[in-house]
Coordinates of C-alpha atoms in Angstrom, one line a residue:
Chain A
X1 CA -46.2 39.3 36.7
X2 CA -44.4 40.9 33.9
X3 CA -40.9 41.3 32.7
X4 CA -40.2 45.2 31.5
X5 CA -38.7 45.9 28.2
X6 CA -35.4 45.0 27.1
X7 CA -33.3 44.3 23.6
X8 CA -31.7 40.7 23.3
X9 CA -28.6 40.1 22.5
X10 CA -27.8 36.4 21.4
X11 CA -23.8 36.6 22.3
X12 CA -22.5 34.1 19.4
X13 CA -19.0 34.6 21.3
X14 CA -17.3 35.4 24.9
X15 CA -15.6 37.9 23.1
X16 CA -18.8 39.1 21.3
X17 CA -20.8 39.1 24.9
X18 CA -17.5 40.8 26.5
X19 CA -18.3 43.4 23.2
X20 CA -22.1 43.6 24.5
X21 CA -21.0 43.8 27.9
X22 CA -17.9 47.0 27.0
X23 CA -20.4 49.3 25.0
X24 CA -23.6 49.1 27.5
X25 CA -21.5 48.8 30.8
X26 CA -24.7 48.6 33.8
X27 CA -27.1 48.9 31.7
X28 CA -26.8 45.3 30.7
X29 CA -27.4 42.0 32.2
X30 CA -25.9 38.5 31.8
X31 CA -28.9 36.0 31.2
X32 CA -27.6 32.0 31.3
X33 CA -30.0 29.9 32.5
X34 CA -31.8 32.2 33.1
X35 CA -33.7 30.7 36.4
X36 CA -32.7 34.1 39.1
X37 CA -32.4 36.7 36.7
X38 CA -35.9 36.1 35.9
X39 CA -37.9 35.8 38.5
X40 CA -36.1 38.5 39.8
X41 CA -36.9 40.9 36.2
X42 CA -40.9 39.2 37.0
X43 CA -40.9 40.8 40.0
X44 CA -39.4 44.3 38.5
X45 CA -36.5 44.0 41.4
X46 CA -34.4 44.5 38.0
X47 CA -34.5 46.2 35.0
X48 CA -32.1 46.1 32.5
X49 CA -31.7 48.3 29.4
X50 CA -30.0 44.6 27.3
X51 CA -30.0 41.4 28.7
X52 CA -27.0 39.8 26.6
X53 CA -28.1 36.0 26.5
X54 CA -24.9 33.8 27.1
X55 CA -27.4 30.6 27.1
X56 CA -25.8 29.3 23.8
X57 CA -22.3 28.5 24.2
X58 CA -21.2 25.4 23.8
X59 CA -17.1 26.5 25.0
X60 CA -19.0 26.9 28.3
X61 CA -20.8 24.3 29.0
X62 CA -18.1 20.7 30.8
X63 CA -15.7 19.8 32.7
X64 CA -12.1 19.0 32.1
X65 CA -9.6 17.3 35.3
X66 CA -6.1 19.7 35.0
X67 CA -4.0 17.9 37.2
X68 CA -5.7 19.0 40.6
X69 CA -8.0 21.0 40.1
X70 CA -11.7 19.9 38.6
X71 CA -12.2 22.5 35.8
X72 CA -16.6 23.5 35.1
X73 CA -18.2 26.0 32.6
X74 CA -20.2 28.8 33.5
X75 CA -22.9 27.1 31.7
X76 CA -22.9 24.0 33.5
X77 CA -26.6 23.1 34.4
X78 CA -27.9 21.2 38.1
X79 CA -28.6 18.9 36.6
X80 CA -25.1 18.2 34.5
X81 CA -23.4 19.0 38.5
X82 CA -25.8 16.4 39.5
X83 CA -25.2 13.1 36.9
X84 CA -21.6 13.9 36.3
X85 CA -19.0 11.2 37.2
X86 CA -16.5 13.7 38.1
X87 CA -18.2 16.1 39.9
X88 CA -19.0 12.3 42.2
X89 CA -15.2 12.2 42.0
X90 CA -13.8 14.6 42.6
X91 CA -16.7 17.4 44.0
X92 CA -19.2 15.0 45.5
X93 CA -20.2 17.7 48.0
X94 CA -21.5 19.9 45.4
X95 CA -23.5 17.1 44.0
X96 CA -25.4 16.6 47.8
X97 CA -25.0 20.7 47.6
X98 CA -27.5 20.5 43.5
X99 CA -30.1 18.1 45.5
X100 CA -31.3 20.5 47.4
X101 CA -31.5 23.3 44.9
X102 CA -35.3 23.7 43.3
X103 CA -36.9 21.4 42.3
X104 CA -35.8 19.6 38.1
X105 CA -37.4 21.8 36.0
X106 CA -35.1 24.1 37.6
X107 CA -32.5 22.2 38.2
X108 CA -32.4 21.4 34.4
X109 CA -31.4 25.3 33.2
X110 CA -30.5 27.3 36.5
X111 CA -26.5 27.1 35.7
X112 CA -23.5 27.1 38.9
X113 CA -21.6 31.0 37.1
X114 CA -25.3 32.0 37.1
X115 CA -26.1 30.6 40.7
X116 CA -21.6 32.5 41.3
X117 CA -22.6 35.9 39.9
X118 CA -26.0 36.2 41.2
X119 CA -24.9 35.7 45.0
X120 CA -27.6 34.6 46.7
X121 CA -26.7 34.5 50.2
X122 CA -29.4 31.8 51.0
X123 CA -28.1 30.0 47.6
X124 CA -26.6 26.6 48.3
X125 CA -23.6 27.2 45.5
X126 CA -21.8 30.0 47.2
X127 CA -21.6 28.3 50.3
X128 CA -20.1 25.1 49.2
X129 CA -17.5 27.6 47.3
X130 CA -16.2 28.9 49.4
X131 CA -16.7 25.6 51.5
X132 CA -13.8 23.8 48.2
X133 CA -11.9 26.5 48.7
X134 CA -12.4 26.3 44.5
X135 CA -11.6 30.1 43.2
X136 CA -13.6 32.0 40.5
X137 CA -12.4 32.4 36.3
X138 CA -13.3 35.4 35.5
X139 CA -13.1 37.3 31.3
X140 CA -12.5 40.7 31.2
X141 CA -11.4 43.6 28.4
X142 CA -8.2 42.9 29.8
X143 CA -7.4 39.7 29.8
X144 CA -9.0 36.6 32.7
X145 CA -8.4 37.0 36.1
X146 CA -8.6 34.0 38.9
X147 CA -10.4 36.1 42.3
X148 CA -10.5 33.1 45.4
X149 CA -14.4 32.3 46.7
X150 CA -13.5 33.6 49.9
X151 CA -13.1 37.7 48.2
X152 CA -15.6 37.3 45.3
X153 CA -18.6 37.4 47.3
X154 CA -19.4 41.1 48.8
X155 CA -22.3 41.3 50.1
X156 CA -26.0 40.6 49.0
X157 CA -26.6 39.8 45.6
X158 CA -22.9 41.6 45.1
X159 CA -19.7 40.0 43.3
X160 CA -16.2 41.7 42.5
X161 CA -17.4 40.6 39.0
X162 CA -17.5 44.0 37.2
X163 CA -20.5 44.5 34.5
X164 CA -17.7 45.2 32.3
X165 CA -16.9 41.3 32.7
X166 CA -18.1 37.4 32.2
X167 CA -17.6 34.9 35.0
X168 CA -16.9 31.9 32.6
X169 CA -15.6 29.1 34.7
X170 CA -14.6 28.1 38.3
X171 CA -11.7 25.5 39.7
X172 CA -11.8 23.5 42.3
X173 CA -9.7 21.3 43.6
X174 CA -9.3 18.1 44.0
X175 CA -11.0 15.8 47.0
X176 CA -7.6 14.5 47.6
X177 CA -7.0 11.0 50.1
X178 CA -9.1 11.3 53.7
X179 CA -11.5 14.1 51.9
X180 CA -14.2 13.9 53.7
X181 CA -17.5 16.4 53.1
X182 CA -20.9 17.2 55.2
X183 CA -24.0 19.2 53.3
X184 CA -27.4 20.1 54.6
X185 CA -29.6 23.3 54.7
X186 CA -33.2 23.7 56.8
X187 CA -35.9 25.0 54.6
X188 CA -39.6 24.6 55.3
X189 CA -40.4 23.0 52.6
X190 CA -37.8 20.7 50.9
X191 CA -36.2 22.8 47.2
X192 CA -37.0 26.2 48.8
X193 CA -34.2 28.3 49.6
X194 CA -32.5 27.9 52.9
X195 CA -32.8 29.4 56.9
X196 CA -29.9 28.1 57.6
X197 CA -27.3 25.6 55.6
X198 CA -24.0 24.3 56.3
X199 CA -21.3 22.8 53.4
X200 CA -18.1 22.1 55.2
X201 CA -14.8 19.9 53.4
X202 CA -12.7 18.1 56.0
X203 CA -9.5 16.0 56.0
X204 CA -9.7 13.6 58.8
X205 CA -7.4 11.8 60.0
X206 CA -6.5 9.2 63.5
X207 CA -10.2 11.0 63.8
X208 CA -8.8 14.2 64.2
X209 CA -9.4 17.0 61.2
X210 CA -6.0 17.5 59.8
X211 CA -7.9 20.2 57.5
X212 CA -11.3 21.5 58.2
X213 CA -13.7 24.0 56.0
X214 CA -17.1 25.6 57.5
X215 CA -19.2 27.5 54.5
X216 CA -22.8 28.6 56.6
X217 CA -24.9 30.2 54.0
X218 CA -28.6 32.0 54.6
X219 CA -27.5 33.4 58.1
X220 CA -25.5 36.9 56.6
X221 CA -25.1 39.1 53.4
X222 CA -23.2 36.4 52.0
X223 CA -21.6 32.1 52.3
X224 CA -20.0 33.2 55.3
X225 CA -16.4 30.4 56.0
X226 CA -16.8 30.5 59.5
X227 CA -14.4 30.6 61.4
X228 CA -15.5 28.5 64.8
X229 CA -14.3 26.3 62.5
X230 CA -9.5 26.3 63.0
X231 CA -9.7 25.4 66.9
X232 CA -11.4 21.6 66.0
X233 CA -7.8 21.6 64.5
X234 CA -5.6 19.1 65.0
X235 CA -6.9 19.0 68.5
X236 CA -9.5 15.7 70.0
X237 CA -12.7 16.8 70.0
X238 CA -14.5 16.3 72.9
X239 CA -17.8 17.1 74.0
X240 CA -16.7 20.5 75.0
X241 CA -14.7 21.6 73.0
X242 CA -17.3 21.4 70.3
X243 CA -19.8 23.2 72.9
X244 CA -17.5 25.5 72.5
X245 CA -16.8 25.7 68.8
X246 CA -20.9 26.4 69.0
X247 CA -20.8 29.0 71.3
X248 CA -17.4 30.8 68.9
X249 CA -19.6 29.4 65.8
X250 CA -23.1 31.9 67.3
X251 CA -21.2 34.9 67.7
X252 CA -19.3 34.6 64.6
X253 CA -22.7 34.5 63.1
X254 CA -24.5 38.2 62.6
X255 CA -28.1 37.2 60.5
X256 CA -31.2 38.7 59.4
X257 CA -34.2 38.7 61.2
X258 CA -36.8 38.0 57.9
X259 CA -40.3 35.8 58.2
X260 CA -38.7 33.0 58.5
X261 CA -36.7 32.9 61.2
X262 CA -34.9 35.5 64.2
X263 CA -32.2 35.8 64.4
X264 CA -31.7 34.3 67.5
X265 CA -33.6 31.2 65.3
X266 CA -30.4 31.4 63.0
X267 CA -28.1 31.6 65.2
X268 CA -29.1 28.3 67.1
X269 CA -30.0 25.8 63.4
X270 CA -25.8 26.9 62.6
X271 CA -24.7 25.3 65.2
X272 CA -27.3 22.6 65.5
X273 CA -25.4 21.6 62.2
X274 CA -22.1 22.8 63.6
X275 CA -22.7 20.1 65.6
X276 CA -24.4 17.8 63.1
X277 CA -21.5 18.0 60.7
X278 CA -18.9 17.0 63.5
X279 CA -20.8 14.0 64.0
X280 CA -21.2 12.4 61.1
X281 CA -17.4 13.6 59.4
X282 CA -16.1 12.4 63.0
X283 CA -18.7 8.9 62.8
X284 CA -18.8 9.8 66.5
X285 CA -22.8 9.7 66.1
X286 CA -23.0 10.6 70.4
X287 CA -21.7 14.4 69.4
X288 CA -24.6 15.2 68.7
X289 CA -26.3 15.5 71.0
X290 CA -24.2 18.1 71.9
X291 CA -22.6 19.0 75.7
X292 CA -23.6 19.9 79.2
X293 CA -20.3 21.6 80.6
Chain B
X1 CA -35.2 50.1 21.5
X2 CA -36.2 47.1 22.1
X3 CA -36.9 45.6 18.2
X4 CA -38.7 42.5 18.1
X5 CA -36.9 39.4 17.3
X6 CA -37.7 35.6 14.6
X7 CA -37.8 32.8 16.5
X8 CA -38.2 29.8 15.0
X9 CA -39.1 26.5 16.0
X10 CA -41.3 22.8 17.1
X11 CA -44.5 23.5 19.2
X12 CA -45.9 19.9 19.6
X13 CA -43.0 18.4 16.0
X14 CA -44.8 22.3 14.2
X15 CA -42.5 24.3 13.0
X16 CA -43.9 27.4 13.4
X17 CA -41.7 30.8 13.0
X18 CA -42.6 34.6 14.3
X19 CA -41.8 37.5 15.7
X20 CA -41.9 37.9 19.3
X21 CA -41.0 40.7 21.2
X22 CA -38.0 40.2 23.6
X23 CA -39.6 40.4 26.9
X24 CA -42.6 38.0 25.8
X25 CA -41.7 34.5 27.8
X26 CA -42.9 31.0 26.4
X27 CA -45.5 30.5 28.6
X28 CA -47.4 33.4 27.3
X29 CA -45.9 33.4 23.4
X30 CA -47.9 29.5 23.4
X31 CA -50.6 30.8 24.9
X32 CA -51.4 34.1 23.5
X33 CA -49.9 33.9 19.6
X34 CA -49.8 29.4 19.9
X35 CA -53.7 29.6 21.7
X36 CA -51.9 26.3 23.5
X37 CA -53.8 27.0 26.7
X38 CA -53.6 24.5 28.3
X39 CA -50.5 25.2 29.1
X40 CA -51.1 28.2 32.7
X41 CA -49.1 30.8 34.1
X42 CA -49.6 30.8 38.2
X43 CA -46.2 33.0 40.2
X44 CA -44.7 34.2 37.1
X45 CA -41.9 33.5 39.3
X46 CA -41.6 30.0 39.0
X47 CA -42.6 28.6 42.5
X48 CA -45.9 27.1 41.1
X49 CA -45.1 24.9 37.8
X50 CA -48.3 25.8 37.0
X51 CA -46.4 26.3 33.4
X52 CA -44.3 23.6 32.7
X53 CA -43.9 22.6 29.4
X54 CA -41.1 20.1 27.7
X55 CA -37.7 21.1 26.1
X56 CA -35.7 19.6 23.7
X57 CA -37.1 16.7 25.8
X58 CA -36.2 17.9 29.4
X59 CA -39.5 19.7 31.8
X60 CA -38.6 23.0 32.2
X61 CA -40.8 26.6 33.5
X62 CA -41.8 28.4 31.2
X63 CA -42.8 31.8 32.6
X64 CA -38.7 31.6 33.3
X65 CA -38.2 31.4 29.7
X66 CA -38.1 33.9 26.9
X67 CA -40.1 32.9 23.8
X68 CA -36.4 34.2 22.3
X69 CA -34.0 31.2 24.1
X70 CA -36.2 28.7 22.4
X71 CA -34.6 29.6 18.9
X72 CA -34.5 25.7 17.5
X73 CA -35.7 23.9 20.0
X74 CA -37.8 21.7 20.3
X75 CA -41.0 22.4 22.6
X76 CA -43.7 19.9 24.0
X77 CA -47.0 20.5 25.8
X78 CA -49.9 19.5 27.7
X79 CA -51.7 19.8 24.1
X80 CA -48.1 17.1 22.7
X81 CA -48.5 15.3 25.0
X82 CA -52.4 14.4 25.0
X83 CA -52.9 14.4 21.7
X84 CA -49.7 11.8 20.9
X85 CA -51.5 10.1 24.1
X86 CA -47.9 9.8 25.8
X87 CA -49.9 10.2 29.1
X88 CA -53.1 9.0 28.2
X89 CA -52.9 5.9 30.3
X90 CA -51.7 9.0 33.9
X91 CA -54.7 12.1 32.8
X92 CA -57.2 8.6 32.9
X93 CA -55.5 7.6 36.5
X94 CA -55.6 11.4 37.7
X95 CA -59.9 11.2 36.5
X96 CA -60.1 7.9 38.7
X97 CA -58.5 9.0 41.8
X98 CA -60.2 12.7 42.1
X99 CA -56.7 14.0 41.7
X100 CA -57.8 17.1 39.7
X101 CA -60.1 19.1 41.4
X102 CA -59.9 22.6 40.2
X103 CA -57.8 21.0 37.3
X104 CA -55.6 24.2 37.2
X105 CA -51.6 22.7 38.1
X106 CA -53.5 19.6 36.4
X107 CA -50.7 20.2 33.7
X108 CA -48.3 21.2 34.8
X109 CA -48.6 17.5 38.2
X110 CA -49.1 15.3 34.2
X111 CA -46.1 16.9 32.6
X112 CA -44.2 16.6 36.0
X113 CA -44.9 13.4 36.6
X114 CA -44.2 11.8 33.3
X115 CA -40.4 13.4 34.0
X116 CA -40.1 11.1 37.2
X117 CA -41.7 8.0 35.1
X118 CA -39.8 8.5 32.3
X119 CA -36.7 8.0 34.1
X120 CA -37.6 6.2 37.1
X121 CA -40.3 3.2 36.3
X122 CA -41.2 2.0 39.6
X123 CA -40.8 5.5 42.2
X124 CA -41.5 5.4 45.8
X125 CA -44.1 8.1 47.4
X126 CA -41.6 9.7 48.6
X127 CA -40.0 10.2 45.5
X128 CA -43.0 10.7 43.3
X129 CA -43.0 13.1 45.8
X130 CA -40.1 14.9 46.2
X131 CA -39.8 15.4 41.2
X132 CA -43.8 17.3 42.3
X133 CA -42.3 19.0 45.0
X134 CA -42.0 22.5 43.3
X135 CA -45.9 22.3 41.2
X136 CA -48.0 23.7 44.0
X137 CA -51.7 22.7 44.2
X138 CA -54.2 25.9 46.0
X139 CA -57.2 22.2 46.3
X140 CA -54.5 20.4 48.2
X141 CA -54.9 17.1 45.8
X142 CA -51.6 16.3 46.8
X143 CA -52.2 12.8 48.2
X144 CA -55.0 12.3 45.4
X145 CA -52.3 13.6 43.2
X146 CA -49.4 10.6 44.3
X147 CA -52.0 7.5 44.6
X148 CA -52.1 8.9 41.3
X149 CA -48.8 8.3 40.1
X150 CA -48.6 5.7 42.0
X151 CA -51.0 4.3 41.0
X152 CA -49.6 4.3 37.0
X153 CA -46.9 3.4 38.3
X154 CA -48.0 -0.1 38.7
X155 CA -50.0 -0.8 35.7
X156 CA -47.3 0.3 33.1
X157 CA -45.4 -2.0 35.3
X158 CA -47.4 -4.4 34.4
X159 CA -47.6 -4.1 31.7
X160 CA -44.2 -4.1 30.8
X161 CA -44.5 -7.7 32.4

């Protein structure tokens, strides 16, 4: 199908983009890479009056390390995250995740800012920024606003962004001493949206988690920072304790039924990913099998 | 309120100036305005890969890109790759291995396969499979397509040696 007719404006600067958004309000849509927006428009799920194309704003592209954060411009493409030495060093979770995002032709145009602003609950990068405790930087008529990733996602395709604001960057805390990461998802075909996925960041010292953040995706209306991980922090993880955490996780999740999976299947797969993640991060393969109590 | 926009771009090395409506996607611009019908339109939401072209040297979905976004870009279609001889050996291998079948997915497959072979000289079958995973073949010719890409990688490696 084809997109409905719309007017087009090519933003010449962030300020110009903000003026256009202020003038058109929620009748405007921001076009960055277009890899989620264009399908939605072609399927007539979205019919904006005007498309504000920010694709030419070089100021929004690229990486910078500032103190203990890695700043990633909103227009940084998936392919750039895959190939970036800064990402490999400071935020390898993003690189691991992007390998699961769609296919090469789509990764060449899709952007991190676009993915976060689109807020598909089954997509990878929103869960990563939640697990990494990142900060989303947005700019609007009143200036800059910093929003914790955990408070940014509000529901299916819903974020804390106002129609007159532009997502300009993401700040990711750099991986510190002992930081370790896990990313895995179940999908029917590599590159498809996940049935269930997990992006996790942990700090391990002396065989224990001193910090552990689980970002599950495709199990609810937004990426979920699971509290079930908390009981594994500063504890000696046994098969029994892990089984308790898996049960707590299943209670915590409220997955949707769709063509791909039932809520029960999603709960099961989430628990499998939790066990796999803990076993991998603690380098204790025996934990993956699960416990019989 | 939706008014045509003027664009200038290179298509297969040739300068093109046009006025296009914003809603026109790059695939339709190539097919309808320029009559370059080698670029195929399948799903129109980025799933099937039949519309894959190269923009500034990188493969993209031309159904998910507006023609107005190609302002100032260099677009290469299967006609360009074919006329220059860049994929002649790959095309021959597709014929020899019966990897064409109905031919609908072929332009996208060739451009995507060539993209991989430019980046990795000797990809294994898993790498080929993964790189082509965004391209659907409705005749289920996948094994033959993998064979053709693998065979081309080998011949190119031998030619270099």
